mmCIF file of C-alpha atoms in Angstrom:
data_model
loop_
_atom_site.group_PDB
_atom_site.id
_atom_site.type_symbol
_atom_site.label_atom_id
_atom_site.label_comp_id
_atom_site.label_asym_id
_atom_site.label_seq_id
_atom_site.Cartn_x
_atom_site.Cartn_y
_atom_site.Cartn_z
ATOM 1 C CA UNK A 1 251.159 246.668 103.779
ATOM 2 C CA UNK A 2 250.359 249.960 102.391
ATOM 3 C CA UNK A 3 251.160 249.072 99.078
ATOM 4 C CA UNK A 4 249.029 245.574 98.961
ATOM 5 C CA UNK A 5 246.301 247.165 99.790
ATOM 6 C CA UNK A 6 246.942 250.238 97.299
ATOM 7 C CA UNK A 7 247.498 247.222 94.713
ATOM 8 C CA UNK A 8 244.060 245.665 95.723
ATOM 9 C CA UNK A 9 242.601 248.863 95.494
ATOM 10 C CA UNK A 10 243.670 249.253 91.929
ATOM 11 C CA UNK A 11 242.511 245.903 91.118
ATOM 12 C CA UNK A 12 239.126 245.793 92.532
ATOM 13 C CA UNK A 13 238.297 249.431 90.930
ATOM 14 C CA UNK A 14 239.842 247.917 87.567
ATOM 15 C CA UNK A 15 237.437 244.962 87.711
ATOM 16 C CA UNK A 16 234.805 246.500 88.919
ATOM 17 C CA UNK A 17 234.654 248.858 85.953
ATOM 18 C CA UNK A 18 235.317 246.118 84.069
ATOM 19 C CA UNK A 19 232.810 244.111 85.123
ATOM 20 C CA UNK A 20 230.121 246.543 85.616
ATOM 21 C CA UNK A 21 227.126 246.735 83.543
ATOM 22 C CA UNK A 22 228.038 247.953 79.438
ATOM 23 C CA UNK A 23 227.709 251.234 78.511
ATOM 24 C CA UNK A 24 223.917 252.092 77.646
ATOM 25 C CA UNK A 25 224.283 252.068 73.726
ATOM 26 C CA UNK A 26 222.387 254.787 72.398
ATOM 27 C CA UNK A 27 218.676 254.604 72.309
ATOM 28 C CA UNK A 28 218.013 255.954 69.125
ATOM 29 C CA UNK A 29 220.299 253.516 67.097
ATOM 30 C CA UNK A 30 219.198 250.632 69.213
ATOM 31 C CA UNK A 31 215.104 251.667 67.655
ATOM 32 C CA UNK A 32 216.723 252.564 64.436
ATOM 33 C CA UNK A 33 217.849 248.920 64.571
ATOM 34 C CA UNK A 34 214.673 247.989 65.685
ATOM 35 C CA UNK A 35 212.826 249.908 62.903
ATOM 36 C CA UNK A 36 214.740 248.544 60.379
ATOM 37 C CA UNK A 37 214.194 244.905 60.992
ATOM 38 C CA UNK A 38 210.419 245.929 61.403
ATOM 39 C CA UNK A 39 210.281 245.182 65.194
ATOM 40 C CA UNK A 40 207.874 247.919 65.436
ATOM 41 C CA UNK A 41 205.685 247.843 68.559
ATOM 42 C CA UNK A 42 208.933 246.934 70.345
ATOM 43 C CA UNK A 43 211.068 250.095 69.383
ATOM 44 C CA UNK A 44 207.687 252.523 70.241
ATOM 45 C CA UNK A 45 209.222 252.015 73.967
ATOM 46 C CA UNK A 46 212.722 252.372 73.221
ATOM 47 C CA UNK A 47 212.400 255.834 71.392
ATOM 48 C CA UNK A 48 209.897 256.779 74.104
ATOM 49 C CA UNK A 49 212.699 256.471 76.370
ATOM 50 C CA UNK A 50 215.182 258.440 74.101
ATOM 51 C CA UNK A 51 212.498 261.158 73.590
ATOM 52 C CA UNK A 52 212.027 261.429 77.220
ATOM 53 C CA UNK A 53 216.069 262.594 77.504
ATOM 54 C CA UNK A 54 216.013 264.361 74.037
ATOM 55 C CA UNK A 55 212.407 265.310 73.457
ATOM 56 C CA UNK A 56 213.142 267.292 70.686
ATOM 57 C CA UNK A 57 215.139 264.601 68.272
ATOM 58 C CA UNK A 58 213.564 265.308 64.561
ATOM 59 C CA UNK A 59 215.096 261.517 64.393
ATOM 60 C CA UNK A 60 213.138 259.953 66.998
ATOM 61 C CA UNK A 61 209.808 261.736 66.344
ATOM 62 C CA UNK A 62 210.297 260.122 62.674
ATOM 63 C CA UNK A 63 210.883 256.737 63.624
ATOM 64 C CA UNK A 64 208.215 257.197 66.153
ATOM 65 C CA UNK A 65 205.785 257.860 63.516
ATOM 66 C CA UNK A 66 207.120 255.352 61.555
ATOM 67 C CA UNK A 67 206.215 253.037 64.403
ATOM 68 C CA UNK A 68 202.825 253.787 65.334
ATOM 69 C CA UNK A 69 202.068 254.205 61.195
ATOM 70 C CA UNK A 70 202.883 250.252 60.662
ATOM 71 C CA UNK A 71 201.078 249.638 64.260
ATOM 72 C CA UNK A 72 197.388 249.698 63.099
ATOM 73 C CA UNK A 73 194.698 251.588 61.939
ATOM 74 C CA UNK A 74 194.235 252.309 65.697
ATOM 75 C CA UNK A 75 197.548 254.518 65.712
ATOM 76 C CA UNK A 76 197.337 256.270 62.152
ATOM 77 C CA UNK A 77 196.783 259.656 63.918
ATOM 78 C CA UNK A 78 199.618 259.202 66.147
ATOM 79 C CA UNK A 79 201.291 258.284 63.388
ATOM 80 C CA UNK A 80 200.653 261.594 61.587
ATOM 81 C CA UNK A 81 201.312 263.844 64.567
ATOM 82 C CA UNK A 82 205.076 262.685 64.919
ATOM 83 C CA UNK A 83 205.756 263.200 61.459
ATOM 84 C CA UNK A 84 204.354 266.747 62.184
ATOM 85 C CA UNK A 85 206.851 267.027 65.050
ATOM 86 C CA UNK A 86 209.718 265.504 63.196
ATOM 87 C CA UNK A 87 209.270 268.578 60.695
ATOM 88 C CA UNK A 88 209.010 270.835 63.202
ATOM 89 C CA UNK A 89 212.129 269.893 65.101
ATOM 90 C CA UNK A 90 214.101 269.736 61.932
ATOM 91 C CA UNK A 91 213.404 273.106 61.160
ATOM 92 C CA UNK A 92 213.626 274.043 64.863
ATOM 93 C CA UNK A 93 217.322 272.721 64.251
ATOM 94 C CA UNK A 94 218.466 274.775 61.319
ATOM 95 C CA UNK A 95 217.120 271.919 59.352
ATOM 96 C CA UNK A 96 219.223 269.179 60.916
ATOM 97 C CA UNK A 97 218.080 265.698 61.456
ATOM 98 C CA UNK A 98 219.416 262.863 63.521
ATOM 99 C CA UNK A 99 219.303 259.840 61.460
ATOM 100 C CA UNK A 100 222.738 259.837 60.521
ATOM 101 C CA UNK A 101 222.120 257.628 56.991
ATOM 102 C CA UNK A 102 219.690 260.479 55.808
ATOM 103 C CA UNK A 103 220.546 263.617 54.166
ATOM 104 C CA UNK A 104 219.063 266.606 55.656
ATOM 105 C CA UNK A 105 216.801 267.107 52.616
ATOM 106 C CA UNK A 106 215.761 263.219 52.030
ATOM 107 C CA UNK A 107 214.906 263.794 55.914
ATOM 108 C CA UNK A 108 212.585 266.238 54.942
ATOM 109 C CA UNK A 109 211.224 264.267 51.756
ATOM 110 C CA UNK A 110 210.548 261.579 53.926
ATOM 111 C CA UNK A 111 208.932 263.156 56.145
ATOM 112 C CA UNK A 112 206.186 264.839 53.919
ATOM 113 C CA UNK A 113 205.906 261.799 52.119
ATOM 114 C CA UNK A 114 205.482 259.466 55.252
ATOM 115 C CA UNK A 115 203.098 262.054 56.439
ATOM 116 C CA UNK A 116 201.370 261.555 53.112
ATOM 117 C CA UNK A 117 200.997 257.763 53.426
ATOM 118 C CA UNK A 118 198.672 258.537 56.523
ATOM 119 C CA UNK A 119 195.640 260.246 55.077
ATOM 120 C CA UNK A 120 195.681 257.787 52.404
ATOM 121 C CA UNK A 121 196.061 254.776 55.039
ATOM 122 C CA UNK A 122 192.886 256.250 56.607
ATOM 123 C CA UNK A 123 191.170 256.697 53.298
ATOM 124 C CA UNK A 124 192.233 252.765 52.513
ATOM 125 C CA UNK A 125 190.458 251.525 56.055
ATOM 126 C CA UNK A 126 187.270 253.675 55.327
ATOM 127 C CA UNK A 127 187.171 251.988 51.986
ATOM 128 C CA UNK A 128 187.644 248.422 52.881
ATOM 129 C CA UNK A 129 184.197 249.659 55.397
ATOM 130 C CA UNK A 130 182.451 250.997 52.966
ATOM 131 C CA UNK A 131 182.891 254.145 53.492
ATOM 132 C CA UNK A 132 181.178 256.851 50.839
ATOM 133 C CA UNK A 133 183.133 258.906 48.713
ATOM 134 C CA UNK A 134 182.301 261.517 50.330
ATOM 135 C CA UNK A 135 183.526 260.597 53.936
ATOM 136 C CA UNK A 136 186.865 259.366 51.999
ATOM 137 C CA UNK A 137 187.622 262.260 49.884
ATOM 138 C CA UNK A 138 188.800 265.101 52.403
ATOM 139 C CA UNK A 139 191.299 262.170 53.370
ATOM 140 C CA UNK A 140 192.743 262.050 49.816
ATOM 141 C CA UNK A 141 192.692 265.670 49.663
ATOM 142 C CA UNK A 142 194.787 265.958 52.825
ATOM 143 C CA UNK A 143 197.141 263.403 51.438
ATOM 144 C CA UNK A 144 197.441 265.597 48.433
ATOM 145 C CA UNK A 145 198.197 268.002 50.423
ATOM 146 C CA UNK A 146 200.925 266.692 52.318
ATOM 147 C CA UNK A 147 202.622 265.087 48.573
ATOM 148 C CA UNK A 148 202.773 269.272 47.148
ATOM 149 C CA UNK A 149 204.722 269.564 49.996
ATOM 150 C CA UNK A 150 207.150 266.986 49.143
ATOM 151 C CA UNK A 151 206.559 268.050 45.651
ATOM 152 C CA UNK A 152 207.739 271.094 47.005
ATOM 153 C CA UNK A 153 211.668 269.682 48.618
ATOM 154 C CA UNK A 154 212.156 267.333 45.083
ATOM 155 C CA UNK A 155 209.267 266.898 42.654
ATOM 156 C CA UNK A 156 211.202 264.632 40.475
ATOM 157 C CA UNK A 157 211.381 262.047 43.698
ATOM 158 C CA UNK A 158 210.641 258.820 42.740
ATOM 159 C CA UNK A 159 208.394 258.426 46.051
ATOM 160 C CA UNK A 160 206.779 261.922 45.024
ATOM 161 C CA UNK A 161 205.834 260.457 41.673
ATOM 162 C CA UNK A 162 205.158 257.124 42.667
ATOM 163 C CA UNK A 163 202.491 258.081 45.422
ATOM 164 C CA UNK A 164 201.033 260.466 42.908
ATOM 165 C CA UNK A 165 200.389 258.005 40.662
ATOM 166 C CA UNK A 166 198.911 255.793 43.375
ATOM 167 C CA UNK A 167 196.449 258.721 44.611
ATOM 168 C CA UNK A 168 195.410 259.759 40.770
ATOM 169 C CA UNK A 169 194.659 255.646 40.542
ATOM 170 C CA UNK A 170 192.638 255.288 44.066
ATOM 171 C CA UNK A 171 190.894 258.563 42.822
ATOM 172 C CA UNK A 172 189.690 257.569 39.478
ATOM 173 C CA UNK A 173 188.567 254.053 41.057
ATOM 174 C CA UNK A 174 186.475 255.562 43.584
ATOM 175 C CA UNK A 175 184.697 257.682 41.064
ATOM 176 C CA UNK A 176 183.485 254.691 39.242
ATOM 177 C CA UNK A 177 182.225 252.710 41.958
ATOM 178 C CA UNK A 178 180.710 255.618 44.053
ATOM 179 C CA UNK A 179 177.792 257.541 42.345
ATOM 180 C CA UNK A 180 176.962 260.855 43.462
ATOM 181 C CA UNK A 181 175.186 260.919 46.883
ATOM 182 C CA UNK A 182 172.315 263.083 45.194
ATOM 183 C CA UNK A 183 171.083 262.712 41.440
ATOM 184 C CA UNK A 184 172.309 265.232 38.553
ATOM 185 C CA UNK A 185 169.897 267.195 36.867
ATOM 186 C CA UNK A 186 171.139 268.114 32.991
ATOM 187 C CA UNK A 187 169.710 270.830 30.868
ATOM 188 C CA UNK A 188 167.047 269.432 29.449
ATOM 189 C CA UNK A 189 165.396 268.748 33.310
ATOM 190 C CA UNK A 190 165.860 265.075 33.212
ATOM 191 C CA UNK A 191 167.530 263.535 36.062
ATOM 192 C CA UNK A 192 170.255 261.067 35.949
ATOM 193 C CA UNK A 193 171.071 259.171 38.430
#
């Protein structure tokens, strides 16, 4: 009798670990998954959860910022501070990231260059408002600012180059549409405007 119910036992604990609910696969390649097929908004809850166990993931913070950054011109700040904390993690780390596919210096590429794209996002909404130059140009100068330091990890970079190119072309448009906000005076005292 002993043994039938040792047997039974056995059995129910098999099946019931069998039968149980799967293994949680891990969070951050579930929003990786997520990121990559563009499911945005959905993965912003999925590495929320995964930051909540591992709030310092470099990994996460990236995609997390990649999230919010394709979410709206609502979330472009957001956007800009996890890129911020994905740097600072990585170094935190020894300069280790958690996105298995990315080398530890593309991470770090990326990141300045993703960073970039924000500034120049907000620069692109204040212009389709009608923004002056004025109110738009700090914006370009911060994205400048984050590109030298992607300039700085590879300035032969394709993405380094290619978003240079794209600021020096959004700058020189701007100047020909926007006048100066007050008129120019030359030598000779007339004033152009």
């Amino acid at each position: 009798m002993t043994s039938r119910y040792s047997i039974c036992g056995v059995v129910f604990a098999l099946l019931a670990a069998g039968c149980g609910p799967a293994p949680e696969e891990d969070r951050l390649a579930t929003a990786e998954r997520m990121c990559l097929d563009q499911q945005w908004r959905e993965a912003i809850s999925v590495l929320k959860a995964h930051l909540l166990e591992h709030p310092d993931d470099p990994g996460a913070h990236f995609y997390l910022g990649r999230c919010y950054f394709n979410s709206g011109s609502d979330y472009l700040y957001s956007a800009g501070g996890e890129f911020e904390t994905a740097l600072t993690f990585f170094v935190k780390n020894g300069r280790k990231n958690t996105i298995e596919r990315f080398p530890d210096d593309f991470f770090e590429l990326i990141c300045h260059i993703e960073g970039a794209k924000v500034p120049l996002k907000v620069a692109d909404v204040l212009m389709s408002r009608g923004a002056p130059y004025w109110e738009i140009e700090p914006f370009l100068d911060a994205c400048e600012n984050k590109l030298e330091q992607a300039r700085a990890v590879d300035p032969d970079h394709k993405d380094v180059t290619d978003l240079q190119r794209l600021l020096d072309e959004l700058r020189q448009a701007l100047r020909s549409v926007h006048k100066p906000a007050f008129p120019r005076v030359q030598p000779t005292g007339s004033i152009i405007i």
